[in-house]
Amino acid sequence: MTRVWKWNRPVTVREVLEDLQQERSIAYTTVMTVLDNLHQKGWVRREAEGRAYRYEAVSTRAAYAAALMNDAWSQSDNPTAALIAFFGMMSEEQREALRDAIRIVQGPETRAPGPETRAPGPETPAPGPGSAPDAGER
């Protein structure tokens, strides 16, 4: 899956083989079997191209990692303790990434509108010729 995710596009057995062979000796049939197994398990989809297939990941690596974490956490009899232990294993960089993710999920904090968030007023010029019509004008 690492090779399929790496390219983020449909790949052939030959492409994966050539990439793997830069690190170790491996047979074409081995790569073909692994990609076929991944297809049967629903991890990749494939589309025929001539006499071969192009394989593409069904989900992203991030989605896969999130599903693994969710599965592990949901199996805990004490989710709070599991999170505390998990956070305790994190590096400072990982904790900062977690804080960033929480900020993104929660959205912007509620605050009084400033000049950059103020609604357009009468000083806003009327649309000129060639500008897109409002939704109500369509």
XYZ file of N, CA, C and O in Angstrom:
552
model
N 0.825 -1.194 0.000
C 0.000 0.000 0.000
C 0.867 1.254 0.000
O 0.479 2.246 -0.584
N 2.017 1.169 0.644
C 2.898 2.339 0.687
C 3.235 2.821 -0.719
O 3.234 4.020 -0.988
N 3.517 1.906 -1.619
C 3.857 2.287 -2.998
C 2.655 2.871 -3.727
O 2.792 3.822 -4.488
N 1.490 2.313 -3.512
C 0.285 2.826 -4.173
C -0.024 4.226 -3.638
O -0.328 5.143 -4.408
N 0.065 4.414 -2.329
C -0.177 5.738 -1.746
C 0.883 6.743 -2.182
O 0.597 7.921 -2.356
N 2.097 6.278 -2.337
C 3.213 7.167 -2.690
C 2.926 7.944 -3.974
O 3.173 9.142 -4.047
N 2.398 7.257 -4.985
C 2.161 7.923 -6.266
C 0.831 8.663 -6.322
O 0.661 9.545 -7.148
N -0.117 8.242 -5.504
C -1.419 8.902 -5.465
C -2.076 8.949 -6.848
O -2.621 9.969 -7.254
N -1.934 7.861 -7.568
C -2.544 7.705 -8.897
C -2.592 6.212 -9.194
O -1.924 5.427 -8.529
N -3.377 5.803 -10.178
C -3.392 4.380 -10.529
C -2.004 3.914 -10.989
O -1.330 4.610 -11.748
N -1.588 2.739 -10.509
C -0.261 2.200 -10.824
C -0.383 0.780 -11.362
O -1.346 0.073 -11.073
N 0.611 0.375 -12.126
C 0.650 -0.991 -12.649
C 1.552 -1.844 -11.771
O 2.371 -1.325 -10.996
N 1.424 -3.143 -11.938
C 2.305 -4.074 -11.228
C 3.754 -3.774 -11.605
O 4.642 -3.741 -10.743
N 4.000 -3.513 -12.880
C 5.357 -3.235 -13.364
C 5.954 -2.011 -12.657
O 7.115 -2.024 -12.245
N 5.173 -0.940 -12.487
C 5.682 0.267 -11.811
C 6.052 -0.028 -10.360
O 7.111 0.394 -9.879
N 5.185 -0.747 -9.672
C 5.464 -1.089 -8.269
C 6.687 -1.997 -8.193
O 7.572 -1.797 -7.353
N 6.759 -2.967 -9.100
C 7.903 -3.873 -9.146
C 9.212 -3.110 -9.322
O 10.170 -3.313 -8.565
N 9.262 -2.231 -10.312
C 10.501 -1.486 -10.578
C 10.892 -0.612 -9.401
O 12.078 -0.465 -9.095
N 9.904 -0.055 -8.712
C 10.200 0.767 -7.540
C 10.761 -0.097 -6.412
O 11.755 0.268 -5.778
N 10.138 -1.234 -6.167
C 10.613 -2.127 -5.107
C 11.995 -2.700 -5.413
O 12.810 -2.898 -4.516
N 12.260 -2.974 -6.697
C 13.546 -3.568 -7.070
C 14.727 -2.616 -6.850
O 15.864 -3.065 -6.847
N 14.468 -1.350 -6.617
C 15.558 -0.426 -6.275
C 16.096 -0.733 -4.883
O 17.219 -0.365 -4.554
N 15.286 -1.394 -4.052
C 15.680 -1.708 -2.681
C 16.008 -3.176 -2.458
O 16.809 -3.508 -1.598
N 15.340 -4.068 -3.215
C 15.533 -5.506 -3.002
C 15.084 -6.282 -4.223
O 14.379 -5.760 -5.077
N 15.475 -7.515 -4.254
C 15.076 -8.405 -5.346
C 13.689 -8.957 -5.035
O 13.442 -9.465 -3.934
N 12.783 -8.837 -5.995
C 11.420 -9.318 -5.808
C 10.861 -9.718 -7.168
O 11.199 -9.109 -8.185
N 10.015 -10.738 -7.176
C 9.465 -11.260 -8.428
C 8.196 -10.516 -8.834
O 7.418 -10.075 -7.984
N 7.991 -10.421 -10.128
C 6.789 -9.814 -10.694
C 5.549 -10.497 -10.128
O 4.583 -9.822 -9.722
N 5.553 -11.820 -10.080
C 4.375 -12.563 -9.610
C 4.064 -12.275 -8.140
O 2.901 -12.287 -7.742
N 5.077 -11.977 -7.353
C 4.856 -11.639 -5.941
C 4.100 -10.325 -5.831
O 3.116 -10.218 -5.090
N 4.534 -9.320 -6.587
C 3.871 -8.019 -6.563
C 2.446 -8.161 -7.095
O 1.495 -7.604 -6.532
N 2.282 -8.934 -8.171
C 0.970 -9.142 -8.750
C 0.024 -9.814 -7.738
O -1.132 -9.398 -7.577
N 0.525 -10.795 -7.021
C -0.283 -11.502 -6.027
C -0.682 -10.570 -4.882
O -1.834 -10.573 -4.438
N 0.257 -9.765 -4.410
C -0.037 -8.845 -3.306
C -1.089 -7.821 -3.749
O -2.056 -7.554 -3.016
N -0.939 -7.240 -4.930
C -1.930 -6.269 -5.414
C -3.286 -6.930 -5.627
O -4.330 -6.330 -5.323
N -3.307 -8.161 -6.103
C -4.569 -8.881 -6.264
C -5.217 -9.126 -4.898
O -6.431 -8.954 -4.738
N -4.417 -9.512 -3.908
C -4.949 -9.710 -2.547
C -5.510 -8.405 -1.980
O -6.574 -8.400 -1.348
N -4.804 -7.298 -2.199
C -5.293 -5.997 -1.738
C -6.614 -5.652 -2.424
O -7.517 -5.069 -1.806
N -6.731 -6.001 -3.698
C -7.983 -5.772 -4.431
C -9.107 -6.615 -3.833
O -10.211 -6.114 -3.596
N -8.849 -7.876 -3.563
C -9.868 -8.765 -2.992
C -10.311 -8.313 -1.605
O -11.466 -8.485 -1.229
N -9.401 -7.691 -0.861
C -9.729 -7.199 0.480
C -10.404 -5.827 0.441
O -10.828 -5.314 1.474
N -10.467 -5.215 -0.738
C -11.136 -3.922 -0.867
C -10.263 -2.715 -0.581
O -10.756 -1.610 -0.429
N -8.961 -2.905 -0.517
C -8.044 -1.801 -0.242
C -7.722 -1.009 -1.497
O -7.390 0.172 -1.414
N -7.747 -1.673 -2.648
C -7.491 -1.001 -3.924
C -8.589 -1.397 -4.907
O -9.210 -2.451 -4.789
N -8.831 -0.524 -5.871
C -9.708 -0.871 -6.992
C -8.804 -0.994 -8.200
O -7.717 -0.436 -8.234
N -9.265 -1.711 -9.191
C -8.430 -1.878 -10.367
C -9.267 -1.707 -11.625
O -10.464 -1.956 -11.643
N -8.564 -1.291 -12.668
C -9.194 -1.095 -13.963
C -8.285 -1.724 -15.010
O -7.070 -1.501 -14.996
N -8.891 -2.489 -15.900
C -8.111 -3.158 -16.941
C -7.532 -2.125 -17.903
O -8.191 -1.153 -18.273
N -6.281 -2.353 -18.261
C -5.598 -1.528 -19.263
C -4.819 -2.499 -20.148
O -3.739 -2.946 -19.775
N -5.399 -2.814 -21.289
C -4.780 -3.832 -22.135
C -4.854 -5.170 -21.430
O -5.913 -5.575 -20.963
N -3.700 -5.833 -21.324
C -3.654 -7.134 -20.653
C -3.296 -7.016 -19.175
O -3.153 -8.020 -18.487
N -3.158 -5.808 -18.686
C -2.771 -5.586 -17.287
C -3.861 -4.789 -16.572
O -4.867 -4.414 -17.159
N -3.618 -4.539 -15.294
C -4.517 -3.707 -14.493
C -3.760 -2.497 -13.978
O -2.544 -2.537 -13.781
N -4.515 -1.434 -13.736
C -4.011 -0.282 -12.985
C -4.732 -0.312 -11.642
O -5.946 -0.415 -11.593
N -3.952 -0.235 -10.566
C -4.484 -0.306 -9.212
C -4.451 1.073 -8.573
O -3.483 1.815 -8.731
N -5.527 1.385 -7.830
C -5.628 2.688 -7.170
C -6.158 2.484 -5.755
O -7.083 1.689 -5.536
N -5.598 3.193 -4.793
C -6.029 3.081 -3.398
C -7.482 3.512 -3.257
O -7.919 4.478 -3.884
N -8.227 2.804 -2.420
C -9.619 3.146 -2.165
C -9.701 4.319 -1.195
O -10.594 5.149 -1.302
N -8.760 4.402 -0.269
C -8.739 5.528 0.670
C -7.312 6.035 0.827
O -6.364 5.377 0.416
N -7.185 7.183 1.442
C -5.863 7.769 1.641
C -5.153 7.100 2.812
O -5.784 6.439 3.647
N -3.873 7.309 2.868
C -3.092 6.782 3.996
C -3.566 7.418 5.303
O -3.663 6.746 6.335
N -3.896 8.701 5.264
C -4.382 9.394 6.467
C -5.702 8.796 6.944
O -5.901 8.585 8.150
N -6.607 8.502 6.019
C -7.893 7.897 6.388
C -7.680 6.505 6.979
O -8.358 6.117 7.936
N -6.746 5.762 6.415
C -6.429 4.433 6.935
C -5.880 4.536 8.365
O -6.314 3.807 9.266
N -4.946 5.455 8.586
C -4.369 5.639 9.926
C -5.451 6.054 10.923
O -5.494 5.554 12.053
N -6.340 6.948 10.497
C -7.430 7.392 11.372
C -8.350 6.229 11.733
O -8.774 6.102 12.891
N -8.649 5.379 10.764
C -9.511 4.218 11.034
C -8.836 3.264 12.024
O -9.501 2.723 12.915
N -7.528 3.064 11.874
C -6.801 2.207 12.823
C -6.869 2.780 14.245
O -7.118 2.045 15.209
N -6.639 4.088 14.361
C -6.686 4.713 15.683
C -8.088 4.615 16.273
O -8.254 4.316 17.461
N -9.097 4.851 15.440
C -10.476 4.780 15.919
C -10.824 3.365 16.367
O -11.455 3.179 17.411
N -10.414 2.370 15.601
C -10.675 0.974 15.981
C -10.019 0.636 17.314
O -10.650 0.039 18.191
N -8.755 1.022 17.463
C -8.036 0.722 18.706
C -8.694 1.425 19.889
O -8.885 0.834 20.954
N -9.053 2.689 19.695
C -9.656 3.457 20.782
C -11.025 2.904 21.153
O -11.368 2.782 22.326
N -11.831 2.527 20.164
C -13.177 2.032 20.452
C -13.161 0.677 21.149
O -14.140 0.294 21.778
N -12.059 -0.057 21.054
C -11.967 -1.363 21.719
C -11.519 -1.252 23.180
O -11.540 -2.236 23.907
N -11.144 -0.052 23.592
C -10.674 0.136 24.965
C -11.856 0.138 25.933
O -12.914 0.688 25.640
N -11.655 -0.466 27.102
C -12.702 -0.420 28.126
C -12.641 0.894 28.907
O -13.545 1.196 29.679
N -11.574 1.676 28.691
C -11.444 2.980 29.346
C -10.839 3.952 28.331
O -9.622 4.186 28.334
N -11.675 4.527 27.456
C -11.167 5.404 26.393
C -10.347 6.590 26.910
O -9.364 6.968 26.288
N -10.716 7.156 28.043
C -9.966 8.284 28.590
C -8.549 7.865 28.945
O -7.580 8.551 28.592
N -8.416 6.747 29.612
C -7.087 6.250 29.988
C -6.269 5.927 28.735
O -5.056 6.184 28.696
N -6.920 5.372 27.722
C -6.210 5.050 26.481
C -5.682 6.327 25.823
O -4.544 6.356 25.346
N -6.496 7.382 25.802
C -6.040 8.650 25.218
C -4.892 9.245 26.020
O -3.918 9.740 25.446
N -4.998 9.211 27.332
C -3.923 9.750 28.169
C -2.624 9.008 27.904
O -1.560 9.617 27.744
N -2.693 7.690 27.831
C -1.495 6.899 27.547
C -0.945 7.217 26.161
O 0.268 7.361 25.973
N -1.840 7.343 25.191
C -1.424 7.660 23.818
C -0.760 9.030 23.759
O 0.318 9.185 23.185
N -1.383 10.034 24.363
C -0.804 11.382 24.358
C 0.542 11.397 25.063
O 1.447 12.137 24.683
N 0.680 10.570 26.103
C 1.940 10.481 26.827
C 3.074 9.923 25.979
O 4.251 10.202 26.225
N 2.740 9.148 24.959
C 3.751 8.583 24.060
C 4.163 9.549 22.958
O 5.166 9.317 22.284
N 3.397 10.614 22.776
C 3.642 11.525 21.658
C 4.836 12.436 21.910
O 5.096 12.846 23.047
N 5.507 12.767 20.818
C 6.571 13.770 20.887
C 5.909 15.148 20.935
O 4.713 15.289 20.677
N 6.686 16.164 21.234
C 6.144 17.527 21.255
C 5.618 17.901 19.872
O 4.574 18.544 19.746
N 6.315 17.477 18.834
C 5.867 17.772 17.464
C 4.506 17.116 17.190
O 3.630 17.719 16.570
N 4.328 15.892 17.654
C 3.051 15.206 17.463
C 1.933 15.876 18.261
O 0.813 16.008 17.770
N 2.245 16.324 19.485
C 1.223 17.022 20.278
C 0.834 18.337 19.613
O -0.328 18.724 19.627
N 1.783 19.020 19.006
C 1.467 20.260 18.291
C 0.589 19.958 17.077
O -0.359 20.690 16.789
N 0.869 18.873 16.377
C 0.021 18.468 15.243
C -1.394 18.152 15.733
O -2.380 18.496 15.067
N -1.501 17.532 16.909
C -2.806 17.243 17.492
C -3.543 18.542 17.818
O -4.729 18.686 17.508
N -2.844 19.497 18.414
C -3.473 20.789 18.718
C -3.951 21.475 17.433
O -5.050 22.022 17.387
N -3.132 21.415 16.387
C -3.526 22.001 15.092
C -4.779 21.311 14.553
O -5.695 21.973 14.064
N -4.819 19.990 14.648
C -5.973 19.241 14.146
C -7.242 19.601 14.917
O -8.311 19.771 14.323
N -7.120 19.748 16.226
C -8.286 20.117 17.037
C -8.778 21.504 16.644
O -9.984 21.727 16.501
N -7.854 22.440 16.426
C -8.255 23.789 15.997
C -8.995 23.730 14.663
O -9.981 24.426 14.459
N -8.521 22.905 13.740
C -9.154 22.795 12.425
C -10.553 22.205 12.551
O -11.514 22.710 11.972
N -10.698 21.160 13.353
C -11.993 20.504 13.508
C -12.987 21.417 14.218
O -14.158 21.477 13.848
N -12.525 22.147 15.222
C -13.418 23.025 15.972
C -13.784 24.277 15.189
O -14.800 24.894 15.458
N -12.975 24.675 14.249
C -13.248 25.877 13.470
C -12.776 27.116 14.194
O -12.270 27.049 15.321
N -12.952 28.257 13.541
C -12.483 29.506 14.150
C -13.270 29.828 15.420
O -14.441 29.504 15.539
N -12.567 30.458 16.348
C -13.216 30.871 17.596
C -14.208 31.984 17.290
O -14.039 32.772 16.373
N -15.255 32.062 18.108
C -16.240 33.131 17.943
C -15.639 34.418 18.472
O -15.125 34.462 19.575
N -15.698 35.461 17.660
C -15.184 36.757 18.095
C -15.981 37.853 17.415
O -16.670 37.609 16.430
N -15.872 39.050 17.951
C -16.592 40.196 17.375
C -16.070 40.459 15.980
O -14.875 40.351 15.730
N -16.978 40.794 15.053
C -16.505 41.053 13.687
C -15.595 42.267 13.633
O -15.904 43.298 14.199
N -14.472 42.075 12.984
C -13.542 43.176 12.762
C -13.715 43.683 11.351
O -14.617 43.243 10.633
N -12.849 44.589 10.913
C -12.993 45.133 9.564
C -12.946 44.055 8.490
O -13.614 44.155 7.485
N -12.158 42.979 8.734
C -12.035 41.945 7.700
C -13.245 41.033 7.643
O -13.423 40.297 6.684
N -14.122 41.038 8.687
C -15.279 40.153 8.683
C -16.592 40.913 8.585
O -17.643 40.332 8.633
N -16.529 42.223 8.452
C -17.726 43.042 8.409
C -18.506 42.777 7.124
O -17.915 42.595 6.059
N -19.815 42.770 7.237
C -20.662 42.565 6.058
C -20.541 43.761 5.128
O -20.335 44.883 5.576
N -20.676 43.549 3.825
C -20.587 44.662 2.885
C -21.682 45.672 3.158
O -22.815 45.318 3.434
N -21.340 46.924 3.070
C -22.297 47.998 3.315
C -22.582 48.766 2.042
O -22.244 48.320 0.944
N -23.186 49.955 2.204
C -23.546 50.741 1.025
C -22.335 51.204 0.226
O -22.468 51.517 -0.942
N -21.136 51.201 0.861
C -19.951 51.635 0.125
C -19.459 50.596 -0.862
O -18.585 50.845 -1.665
N -20.029 49.379 -0.814
C -19.625 48.325 -1.742
C -20.144 48.671 -3.123
O -21.339 48.908 -3.293
N -19.260 48.726 -4.140
C -19.723 49.104 -5.475
C -20.654 48.054 -6.075
O -20.561 46.883 -5.774
N -21.554 48.522 -6.906
C -22.474 47.623 -7.608
C -21.688 46.821 -8.626
O -20.685 47.293 -9.156
N -22.149 45.600 -8.917
C -21.447 44.792 -9.920
C -21.441 45.490 -11.269
O -22.429 46.102 -11.656
N -20.327 45.369 -11.932
C -20.202 45.988 -13.249
C -20.573 45.034 -14.351
O -20.906 43.877 -14.097
N -20.508 45.485 -15.597
C -20.822 44.604 -16.714
C -19.864 43.424 -16.751
O -18.685 43.571 -16.471
N -20.397 42.255 -17.055
C -19.562 41.063 -17.155
C -19.331 40.375 -15.838
O -18.712 39.329 -15.781
N -19.823 40.927 -14.728
C -19.628 40.242 -13.436
C -20.699 39.180 -13.293
O -21.744 39.230 -13.915
N -20.400 38.196 -12.428
C -21.320 37.088 -12.240
C -22.579 37.560 -11.546
O -22.517 38.353 -10.618
N -23.753 37.104 -11.980
C -25.004 37.514 -11.322
C -25.128 36.841 -9.960
O -24.536 35.793 -9.709
N -25.910 37.446 -9.077
C -26.201 36.828 -7.790
C -27.047 35.603 -8.037
O -27.701 35.470 -9.067
N -27.120 34.738 -7.016
C -27.900 33.510 -7.152
C -29.355 33.813 -7.456
O -30.008 33.092 -8.199
N -29.886 34.908 -6.907
C -31.280 35.258 -7.136
C -31.559 35.756 -8.546
O -32.694 35.830 -8.970
N -30.546 36.118 -9.294
C -30.714 36.668 -10.631
C -30.668 35.597 -11.718
O -30.833 35.892 -12.866
N -30.406 34.365 -11.349
C -30.261 33.288 -12.345
C -31.598 32.746 -12.761
O -32.564 32.749 -12.157
